[in-house]
């Protein structure tokens, strides 16, 4: 199978899904029939800030993408799953599962005053269900912080041989680290100029893009930062500690907006690469590798998460995007469209994997998700792997790490919201500002952030590869619970919610089974002896997540059943 043909077919199907199925969803839910969005009615200059659709699209997509649509397909291919199995899940999952999930979460949050999925559950199910969902979501977000911080630190970290720095092997990582730090500085300046000095967005965007080109040049030629992966883990922790509590206009909005240009450049490069290289998908099996002991069901559906459906997206949509949405009709292109663009990125990644695997056994540089993705695409454009390859590889890895940093910031901010929400009963009029006693301390945004960052970094030091399976399962189970919450709300207001029922049931079955398998594997590692603390943590979290999910699922299904009986 030619990779270019696969990409054209996949993109065309996703485009039709956006036009026709997305339009039908808008009619079923009454999108655009509401009044002003919470970004206007509750504007506070910190979290509730209206943003133009292109700016918000940049934030939303950069936040939901992260490493997921790249790491997921690469991990699936590495597990022996075939390209057709992966593409079918990406396309069908994106249109009927992930797109519906993301769109519904953002729309539901907007209609609930920009509140989180937890508050939506409280209003439509019960306060007890809300608290259980918050615990579940918070644990998932800690796993997000751990996984993505580990990926960033690994991308930036220098290589040491017997305690001695190997500069030759560390150059690419040092270049990406330098450019990433400069990128943060540019974003802060951009935000200040646009939001405080009222600089025109168009002019500021042009200057920002030129600045990105400039820092890439600087990073390629001046990269004095050589630090270990562990050191970068703690630096990432310090960064998200500060970034997640600052007003969104200072860093989150401008950085995400500027990073969207990196995304567009990466997508363009990937498309050009597939057109030029036309990789053969035959380096990957069709459905499943012969003799593969890893079951396609349920593992495939939790390994490829963000490229098809991801529970993290519902937290982004209801946690930050809904507070910045300028008008309801922007929800479809930002949420549903953003999800389908992520599906395209996942297909492009599969093409890059197929090309990279054609060097398997002869090119050891293509090992690890970063090298496979960046090397696969760059080598299709520059087969000789000369200077053009070097520049493209750095740009692609920079984009990859930028997405991870964006997701880190957003995940930490969302976890802070969740941690604060747990201690507050909004039905009694409680807020972080008016509570007293121990609630005053635990609902403090800085306390909530410090606890989240510490837990995420400590778990992330164990390495993302060791926690990716648990993260994938928890993330997909969160998607099932979010689908359940949105379906319950739509049913309560008399809107059609049938499009949620099949995805919800399927994801519950898939993810509970996957969590059970992962927990069983961790217990086996513990009983075999010699295991570090990682398997113990994963086993405990796995059991806790299963129990929480089952309780929430039972309560949600009972609520839906009572509503149906009442009708």
Coordinates of C-alpha atoms in Angstrom, one line a residue:
X1 CA 0.0 0.0 0.0
X2 CA 1.3 3.4 -1.0
X3 CA 1.4 5.8 2.0
X4 CA 0.3 8.8 -0.1
X5 CA -2.8 7.0 -1.3
X6 CA -3.6 6.0 2.3
X7 CA -3.1 9.6 3.5
X8 CA -5.4 11.0 0.7
X9 CA -8.2 8.5 1.4
X10 CA -8.0 9.0 5.2
X11 CA -8.0 12.8 5.0
X12 CA -10.9 12.8 2.5
X13 CA -13.0 10.5 4.8
X14 CA -12.2 12.7 7.9
X15 CA -13.1 15.8 5.9
X16 CA -16.5 14.4 5.0
X17 CA -17.0 13.5 8.6
X18 CA -16.4 17.1 9.7
X19 CA -18.7 18.5 7.1
X20 CA -21.7 16.1 7.3
X21 CA -21.6 14.5 10.7
X22 CA -20.4 17.7 12.4
X23 CA -23.2 19.6 10.9
X24 CA -25.7 17.0 12.0
X25 CA -24.4 17.2 15.6
X26 CA -24.8 21.0 15.7
X27 CA -28.5 20.6 14.7
X28 CA -29.1 17.8 17.2
X29 CA -27.6 19.8 20.1
X30 CA -28.7 23.3 19.1
X31 CA -25.2 24.7 18.9
X32 CA -25.4 28.5 18.4
X33 CA -28.8 28.9 20.1
X34 CA -27.3 30.0 23.4
X35 CA -26.5 33.6 24.4
X36 CA -23.1 35.0 25.3
X37 CA -20.4 32.5 26.2
X38 CA -18.8 32.4 29.7
X39 CA -15.7 34.1 28.3
X40 CA -17.8 37.2 28.1
X41 CA -20.3 36.9 30.9
X42 CA -17.6 35.8 33.5
X43 CA -14.5 37.6 32.1
X44 CA -11.9 38.0 34.8
X45 CA -8.7 38.6 32.9
X46 CA -7.1 35.4 34.3
X47 CA -8.9 32.2 33.3
X48 CA -12.0 33.7 31.6
X49 CA -10.6 35.6 28.6
X50 CA -12.4 35.7 25.2
X51 CA -10.0 34.7 22.4
X52 CA -10.3 34.9 18.6
X53 CA -11.0 31.6 17.0
X54 CA -7.6 31.1 15.4
X55 CA -5.8 32.0 18.7
X56 CA -8.0 29.6 20.6
X57 CA -7.6 26.9 18.0
X58 CA -3.9 27.2 18.5
X59 CA -4.2 26.8 22.3
X60 CA -6.8 24.0 22.1
X61 CA -5.0 21.9 19.5
X62 CA -1.5 22.4 21.0
X63 CA -2.9 21.3 24.4
X64 CA -4.8 18.2 23.2
X65 CA -2.1 17.0 20.8
X66 CA 0.9 16.8 23.0
X67 CA 2.9 13.7 22.2
X68 CA -0.2 11.5 21.9
X69 CA -1.0 11.4 18.2
X70 CA 2.7 10.7 17.5
X71 CA 3.7 8.4 20.4
X72 CA 0.5 6.3 20.2
X73 CA 0.8 5.2 16.6
X74 CA 4.5 4.6 17.0
X75 CA 3.8 2.4 20.1
X76 CA 1.1 0.6 18.3
X77 CA 3.4 -0.2 15.3
X78 CA 6.1 -1.3 17.8
X79 CA 3.6 -3.6 19.5
X80 CA 3.1 -5.4 16.1
X81 CA -0.3 -4.0 15.2
X82 CA -0.9 -3.6 11.5
X83 CA -1.3 -0.3 9.6
X84 CA -4.8 -1.1 8.5
X85 CA -6.0 -1.9 12.0
X86 CA -4.4 1.4 13.2
X87 CA -5.9 3.5 10.4
X88 CA -9.4 2.0 10.8
X89 CA -9.4 2.9 14.5
X90 CA -8.0 6.4 13.8
X91 CA -10.6 7.3 11.2
X92 CA -13.7 5.6 12.7
X93 CA -12.7 6.5 16.2
X94 CA -12.0 10.1 15.2
X95 CA -15.3 10.8 13.5
X96 CA -17.7 8.9 15.7
X97 CA -15.9 8.7 19.0
X98 CA -13.2 11.3 19.6
X99 CA -14.8 14.1 17.6
X100 CA -18.2 13.6 19.3
X101 CA -16.5 13.4 22.7
X102 CA -14.4 16.6 22.3
X103 CA -17.2 18.6 20.7
X104 CA -19.7 17.5 23.3
X105 CA -17.4 18.2 26.3
X106 CA -16.7 21.8 25.1
X107 CA -20.3 22.5 24.3
X108 CA -21.6 21.1 27.6
X109 CA -19.1 23.2 29.5
X110 CA -20.0 26.4 27.7
X111 CA -23.7 25.7 28.6
X112 CA -22.7 25.2 32.2
X113 CA -20.8 28.5 32.7
X114 CA -17.4 27.2 31.6
X115 CA -17.4 24.6 34.4
X116 CA -15.6 21.3 34.3
X117 CA -17.0 17.9 33.5
X118 CA -17.0 17.3 37.3
X119 CA -19.4 20.1 37.9
X120 CA -21.5 18.9 35.0
X121 CA -21.7 15.5 36.6
X122 CA -22.6 17.2 39.9
X123 CA -25.5 19.1 38.3
X124 CA -26.8 16.1 36.3
X125 CA -26.0 13.1 38.5
X126 CA -24.9 13.7 42.1
X127 CA -22.3 15.4 44.2
X128 CA -20.9 12.0 45.2
X129 CA -20.4 11.2 41.5
X130 CA -18.7 14.5 41.0
X131 CA -16.2 13.8 43.8
X132 CA -15.4 10.3 42.4
X133 CA -15.0 11.7 38.9
X134 CA -12.6 14.4 40.2
X135 CA -10.5 11.8 42.0
X136 CA -10.4 9.8 38.8
X137 CA -9.6 12.8 36.6
X138 CA -6.9 14.0 39.0
X139 CA -5.1 10.7 39.0
X140 CA -5.2 10.6 35.2
X141 CA -3.8 14.2 35.0
X142 CA -1.0 13.2 37.3
X143 CA -0.2 10.4 34.8
X144 CA -0.3 13.0 32.0
X145 CA 2.2 15.2 33.8
X146 CA 4.4 12.3 34.6
X147 CA 4.4 10.8 31.0
X148 CA 4.9 14.1 29.1
X149 CA 7.5 15.5 31.6
X150 CA 9.4 12.3 31.1
X151 CA 9.2 12.6 27.3
X152 CA 10.4 16.3 27.4
X153 CA 13.2 15.5 29.8
X154 CA 14.3 12.6 27.6
X155 CA 14.2 14.8 24.5
X156 CA 16.3 17.5 26.2
X157 CA 18.6 15.3 28.3
X158 CA 22.3 14.9 27.5
X159 CA 24.0 11.5 27.1
X160 CA 26.7 10.5 29.5
X161 CA 29.1 7.5 29.1
X162 CA 30.7 6.3 32.3
X163 CA 29.8 9.7 33.9
X164 CA 31.4 11.7 31.0
X165 CA 29.4 13.9 28.7
X166 CA 29.1 12.7 25.2
X167 CA 28.7 16.0 23.3
X168 CA 28.4 14.4 19.9
X169 CA 25.5 12.2 21.0
X170 CA 23.9 15.1 22.9
X171 CA 24.0 17.8 20.3
X172 CA 20.5 17.3 18.9
X173 CA 19.0 17.3 22.3
X174 CA 20.9 20.4 23.4
X175 CA 19.7 22.2 20.3
X176 CA 16.1 21.4 20.9
X177 CA 16.4 22.4 24.6
X178 CA 17.9 25.8 23.7
X179 CA 15.2 26.5 21.1
X180 CA 12.4 25.5 23.4
X181 CA 13.6 27.8 26.2
X182 CA 13.9 30.7 23.7
X183 CA 10.4 29.9 22.4
X184 CA 8.9 30.4 25.9
X185 CA 10.6 33.8 26.1
X186 CA 9.1 34.8 22.7
X187 CA 5.6 33.7 23.8
X188 CA 5.8 35.9 26.8
X189 CA 6.8 39.0 24.7
X190 CA 4.1 38.1 22.2
X191 CA 1.4 37.9 24.9
X192 CA 2.5 41.2 26.5
X193 CA 2.4 43.1 23.1
X194 CA -1.0 41.7 22.0
X195 CA -2.9 41.7 25.3
X196 CA -1.3 44.7 27.0
X197 CA -0.1 46.9 24.2
X198 CA -2.9 46.1 21.8
X199 CA -0.6 45.1 19.0
X200 CA -2.4 43.9 15.9
X201 CA -2.6 40.1 15.9
X202 CA -1.6 39.9 12.2
X203 CA 1.5 41.9 12.5
X204 CA 2.5 40.3 15.8
X205 CA 2.0 36.9 14.2
X206 CA 4.4 37.7 11.4
X207 CA 7.0 39.0 13.8
X208 CA 6.5 35.9 16.0
X209 CA 7.0 33.5 13.1
X210 CA 10.2 35.3 12.1
X211 CA 11.3 35.1 15.7
X212 CA 10.7 31.4 15.7
X213 CA 12.9 31.1 12.6
X214 CA 15.6 33.2 14.4
X215 CA 15.6 31.1 17.5
X216 CA 15.9 27.9 15.4
X217 CA 19.1 29.4 13.9
X218 CA 20.4 30.3 17.3
X219 CA 19.6 26.8 18.7
X220 CA 21.3 25.1 15.8
X221 CA 24.5 27.1 16.3
X222 CA 24.6 28.0 20.0
X223 CA 23.5 25.3 22.4
X224 CA 25.6 25.4 25.6
X225 CA 23.0 23.6 27.8
X226 CA 24.0 20.0 28.5
X227 CA 22.0 18.6 31.5
X228 CA 21.0 15.2 32.5
X229 CA 17.5 13.8 32.0
X230 CA 16.9 13.9 35.8
X231 CA 17.9 17.6 35.9
X232 CA 15.5 18.4 33.1
X233 CA 12.7 16.6 34.9
X234 CA 13.0 19.0 37.8
X235 CA 13.4 22.0 35.5
X236 CA 10.2 21.0 33.8
X237 CA 8.6 20.7 37.2
X238 CA 9.7 24.2 38.1
X239 CA 8.4 25.6 34.7
X240 CA 4.9 24.1 34.9
X241 CA 4.7 25.1 38.6
X242 CA 5.0 28.8 37.5
X243 CA 3.3 28.5 34.1
X244 CA 0.1 26.8 35.4
X245 CA -0.7 29.6 37.9
X246 CA 0.0 32.6 35.8
X247 CA -2.9 34.4 33.9
X248 CA -3.6 32.7 30.6
X249 CA -2.7 35.8 28.5
X250 CA 0.9 35.8 29.8
X251 CA 2.0 32.4 28.5
X252 CA -0.7 29.9 27.8
X253 CA -2.6 31.7 25.1
X254 CA 0.4 33.2 23.3
X255 CA 2.6 30.2 23.5
X256 CA -0.1 27.9 22.3
X257 CA -1.0 30.2 19.4
X258 CA 2.6 30.5 18.3
X259 CA 3.2 26.8 18.7
X260 CA 0.3 26.2 16.3
X261 CA 2.5 27.7 13.6
X262 CA 5.0 25.0 14.4
X263 CA 2.2 22.5 14.1
X264 CA 1.1 23.8 10.7
X265 CA 4.8 23.8 9.5
X266 CA 5.1 20.2 10.8
X267 CA 1.9 19.1 9.1
X268 CA 3.0 20.8 5.8
X269 CA 6.5 19.1 6.1
X270 CA 4.9 15.8 6.8
X271 CA 2.6 16.1 3.8
X272 CA 5.5 17.1 1.5
X273 CA 7.5 14.2 2.8
X274 CA 4.8 11.7 2.1
X275 CA 4.3 13.2 -1.4
X276 CA 8.1 13.0 -2.1
X277 CA 8.9 9.8 -0.4
X278 CA 5.6 7.9 -1.0
X279 CA 6.5 5.3 1.7
X280 CA 5.4 1.8 1.4
X281 CA 3.2 0.6 4.2
X282 CA 4.3 -2.9 3.6
X283 CA 7.1 -2.6 6.1
X284 CA 4.3 -2.9 8.7
X285 CA 1.9 -5.8 8.9
X286 CA -1.7 -5.4 7.6
X287 CA -3.6 -6.2 10.8
X288 CA -1.4 -7.9 13.3
X289 CA 2.2 -9.2 13.2
X290 CA 2.4 -13.0 12.8
X291 CA 3.0 -14.6 16.2
X292 CA 2.3 -11.4 18.1
X293 CA 1.2 -12.2 21.6
X294 CA -0.2 -8.7 22.4
X295 CA -4.0 -8.8 21.7
X296 CA -5.3 -6.2 19.3
X297 CA -8.4 -6.0 21.5
X298 CA -8.3 -4.2 23.9
X299 CA -4.7 -3.0 23.7
X300 CA -4.8 -1.2 20.3
X301 CA -7.7 1.0 21.5
X302 CA -5.8 2.3 24.5
X303 CA -2.4 2.5 22.8
X304 CA -3.6 4.9 20.1
X305 CA -5.4 7.3 22.3
X306 CA -5.1 10.9 21.2
X307 CA -5.2 10.0 17.5
X308 CA -8.7 8.6 17.9
X309 CA -10.3 9.5 21.3
X310 CA -8.7 10.9 24.5
X311 CA -10.3 11.7 27.8
X312 CA -7.7 14.4 28.4
X313 CA -9.4 16.3 25.6
X314 CA -12.6 16.6 27.6
X315 CA -10.6 18.1 30.5
X316 CA -9.0 20.7 28.2
X317 CA -12.3 21.6 26.5
X318 CA -14.2 22.0 29.7
X319 CA -11.2 23.3 31.7
X320 CA -9.6 26.0 29.7
X321 CA -11.0 26.2 26.1
X322 CA -14.6 26.8 27.3
X323 CA -13.5 29.8 29.4
X324 CA -12.0 31.4 26.3
X325 CA -14.6 30.5 23.6
X326 CA -15.8 33.8 21.9
X327 CA -19.0 32.3 20.5
X328 CA -20.8 29.0 20.5
X329 CA -20.4 28.4 16.8
X330 CA -16.6 28.4 17.2
X331 CA -17.0 25.1 19.1
X332 CA -17.3 22.9 16.0
X333 CA -14.1 23.9 14.2
X334 CA -12.1 24.1 17.4
X335 CA -13.2 20.9 19.1
X336 CA -14.5 18.6 16.4
X337 CA -12.2 20.0 13.7
X338 CA -9.2 19.9 16.1
X339 CA -9.8 16.3 16.8
X340 CA -9.9 15.3 13.2
X341 CA -6.7 17.3 12.4
X342 CA -5.2 15.2 15.2
X343 CA -6.4 12.1 13.3
X344 CA -4.6 13.3 10.2
X345 CA -1.4 13.8 12.2
X346 CA -1.7 10.2 13.5
X347 CA -2.0 8.9 9.9
X348 CA 1.1 10.9 8.9
X349 CA 2.9 9.4 11.8
X350 CA 2.1 5.9 10.6
X351 CA 3.6 6.9 7.2
X352 CA 6.7 8.1 9.0
X353 CA 6.9 4.9 11.0
X354 CA 6.6 2.8 7.8
X355 CA 9.4 4.7 6.2
X356 CA 11.6 4.6 9.3
X357 CA 11.1 0.8 9.6
X358 CA 12.5 0.4 6.1
X359 CA 15.8 1.2 7.7
X360 CA 15.2 -1.2 10.6
X361 CA 18.3 -3.1 11.5
X362 CA 20.6 -0.8 9.5
X363 CA 20.0 2.6 11.0
X364 CA 20.2 2.7 14.8
X365 CA 19.5 6.4 14.8
X366 CA 15.8 5.5 14.3
X367 CA 15.1 4.2 17.7
X368 CA 12.7 5.9 20.1
X369 CA 9.5 7.8 19.3
X370 CA 11.3 11.1 18.7
X371 CA 13.9 9.7 16.3
X372 CA 11.4 7.5 14.4
X373 CA 9.0 10.4 13.8
X374 CA 11.5 13.1 13.0
X375 CA 13.9 10.8 11.2
X376 CA 11.2 9.1 9.2
X377 CA 9.8 12.4 7.9
X378 CA 13.1 14.2 7.4
X379 CA 14.7 11.3 5.5
X380 CA 11.8 11.2 3.1
X381 CA 12.6 14.8 2.1
X382 CA 16.4 14.4 2.3
X383 CA 17.3 10.7 1.7
X384 CA 21.0 11.6 1.9
X385 CA 20.5 12.9 5.4
X386 CA 22.7 15.9 5.0
X387 CA 22.3 19.5 6.2
X388 CA 18.6 19.7 5.1
X389 CA 17.9 16.6 7.1
X390 CA 19.6 18.0 10.2
X391 CA 17.5 21.2 10.1
X392 CA 14.2 19.4 9.5
X393 CA 14.9 16.9 12.2
X394 CA 15.6 19.6 14.7
X395 CA 12.4 21.5 13.7
X396 CA 10.3 18.3 14.0
X397 CA 11.7 17.4 17.4
X398 CA 11.2 21.0 18.5
X399 CA 7.6 20.8 17.6
X400 CA 7.2 17.5 19.3
X401 CA 8.7 18.8 22.6
X402 CA 6.7 22.1 22.3
X403 CA 3.5 20.1 22.2
X404 CA 4.6 18.1 25.2
X405 CA 5.4 21.3 27.2
X406 CA 2.0 22.8 26.2
X407 CA 0.2 19.7 27.4
X408 CA 2.2 19.8 30.6
X409 CA 1.2 23.3 31.4
X410 CA -2.4 22.7 30.5
X411 CA -2.6 19.4 32.4
X412 CA -1.1 20.9 35.5
X413 CA -3.5 23.8 35.4
X414 CA -6.4 21.4 35.0
X415 CA -5.2 19.2 37.8
X416 CA -5.0 22.3 40.0
X417 CA -8.7 23.1 39.1
X418 CA -9.6 19.5 40.0
X419 CA -7.8 19.5 43.3
X420 CA -9.4 22.7 44.3
X421 CA -12.9 21.6 43.2
X422 CA -12.7 18.4 45.3
X423 CA -12.6 20.4 48.6
X424 CA -15.4 22.8 47.6
X425 CA -19.1 22.3 47.5
X426 CA -20.4 24.7 45.0
X427 CA -24.0 23.8 45.9
X428 CA -23.4 25.6 49.2
X429 CA -21.8 28.6 47.6
X430 CA -18.3 27.7 48.5
X431 CA -15.3 29.1 46.6
X432 CA -11.6 28.9 47.1
X433 CA -11.8 32.5 48.5
X434 CA -14.5 32.0 51.1
X435 CA -13.8 28.6 52.6
X436 CA -12.1 28.3 55.9
X437 CA -9.9 25.8 57.9
X438 CA -8.2 23.0 56.1
X439 CA -10.3 23.7 53.0
X440 CA -8.7 27.1 52.8
X441 CA -5.2 25.5 52.6
X442 CA -6.1 22.6 50.2
X443 CA -8.1 24.9 47.9
X444 CA -5.2 27.3 47.6
X445 CA -4.1 27.3 43.9
X446 CA -0.4 27.3 44.9
X447 CA -0.7 24.4 47.3
X448 CA -2.8 22.4 44.7
X449 CA -0.1 23.1 42.0
X450 CA 2.9 22.1 44.2
X451 CA 1.3 18.8 45.2
X452 CA 0.4 18.0 41.6
X453 CA 3.9 18.8 40.2
X454 CA 5.6 16.9 42.9
X455 CA 3.5 13.7 42.3
X456 CA 3.9 14.0 38.5
X457 CA 7.7 14.5 38.6
X458 CA 8.3 11.7 41.1
X459 CA 6.2 9.3 39.0
X460 CA 7.8 10.6 35.7
X461 CA 11.3 9.8 37.0
X462 CA 10.3 6.2 36.5
X463 CA 10.3 6.7 32.7
X464 CA 7.3 7.3 30.4
X465 CA 7.6 3.9 28.7
X466 CA 6.8 2.2 32.0
X467 CA 3.7 4.2 32.7
X468 CA 2.4 4.7 29.1
X469 CA 0.1 1.6 29.3
X470 CA -1.5 2.8 32.5
X471 CA -1.8 6.3 31.2
X472 CA -3.4 5.1 28.0
X473 CA -6.0 2.9 29.8
X474 CA -6.8 5.6 32.4
X475 CA -7.0 8.3 29.7
X476 CA -9.4 6.2 27.6
X477 CA -11.5 5.3 30.6
X478 CA -11.8 9.0 31.4
X479 CA -13.2 9.4 27.9
X480 CA -15.9 6.8 28.5
X481 CA -16.9 8.6 31.7
X482 CA -17.0 12.0 30.0
X483 CA -19.2 10.5 27.3
X484 CA -21.5 9.2 30.0
X485 CA -21.6 12.6 31.7
X486 CA -22.4 14.5 28.4
X487 CA -25.1 11.9 27.4
X488 CA -26.7 12.3 30.8
X489 CA -26.9 16.1 30.5
X490 CA -28.3 16.0 27.0
X491 CA -30.9 13.5 28.1
X492 CA -31.9 15.7 31.0
X493 CA -32.5 18.7 28.7
X494 CA -34.3 16.7 26.1
X495 CA -31.7 16.6 23.4
X496 CA -30.6 13.6 21.3
X497 CA -27.9 11.7 23.1
X498 CA -27.9 8.4 21.2
X499 CA -24.7 9.2 19.4
X500 CA -22.9 8.8 22.8
X501 CA -24.2 5.5 23.8
X502 CA -22.2 3.1 21.6
X503 CA -18.9 5.0 22.0
X504 CA -19.5 5.1 25.8
X505 CA -20.2 1.4 26.1
X506 CA -17.3 0.3 23.8
X507 CA -14.8 2.5 25.6
X508 CA -15.9 1.2 29.0
X509 CA -15.5 -2.4 28.0
X510 CA -12.1 -1.8 26.2
X511 CA -10.5 0.3 28.9
X512 CA -11.6 -1.8 31.9
X513 CA -10.2 -4.9 30.2
X514 CA -7.0 -3.1 29.4
X515 CA -6.6 -1.7 32.9
X516 CA -7.2 -5.3 34.3
X517 CA -4.5 -6.7 31.9
X518 CA -2.0 -3.9 32.9
X519 CA -2.7 -4.4 36.6
X520 CA -2.2 -8.1 36.3
X521 CA 1.2 -7.6 34.5
X522 CA 2.3 -5.2 37.3
X523 CA 1.3 -7.8 40.0
X524 CA 3.3 -10.4 38.1
X525 CA 6.3 -8.1 38.0
X526 CA 6.0 -7.6 41.8
X527 CA 5.7 -11.3 42.6
X528 CA 8.6 -12.2 40.4
X529 CA 10.8 -10.1 42.7
X530 CA 13.4 -7.4 42.0
X531 CA 10.8 -4.8 41.0
X532 CA 11.3 -1.1 41.9
X533 CA 8.5 1.0 43.3
X534 CA 7.0 1.7 39.8
X535 CA 5.0 -1.6 39.5
X536 CA 3.6 -1.1 43.0
X537 CA 2.3 2.4 42.2
X538 CA 0.9 1.2 38.9
X539 CA -0.9 -1.8 40.5
X540 CA -2.4 0.4 43.2
X541 CA -3.5 3.1 40.8
X542 CA -4.9 0.5 38.4
X543 CA -7.1 -1.1 41.0
X544 CA -8.3 2.3 42.3
X545 CA -9.1 3.5 38.7
X546 CA -11.1 0.3 38.0
X547 CA -13.1 0.6 41.2
X548 CA -13.8 4.4 40.6
X549 CA -14.9 3.8 37.0
X550 CA -17.3 1.0 37.8
X551 CA -19.0 3.0 40.6
X552 CA -19.3 6.0 38.3
X553 CA -20.5 3.9 35.4
X554 CA -23.2 2.3 37.5
X555 CA -24.5 5.6 38.8
X556 CA -24.5 7.2 35.3
X557 CA -26.3 4.3 33.7
X558 CA -28.9 4.4 36.6
X559 CA -29.4 8.1 35.9
X560 CA -29.9 7.5 32.2
X561 CA -32.3 4.6 33.0
X562 CA -34.4 6.8 35.4
X563 CA -34.7 9.5 32.8
X564 CA -35.8 7.0 30.2
X565 CA -38.4 5.5 32.6
X566 CA -39.7 9.0 33.4
X567 CA -40.3 9.7 29.7

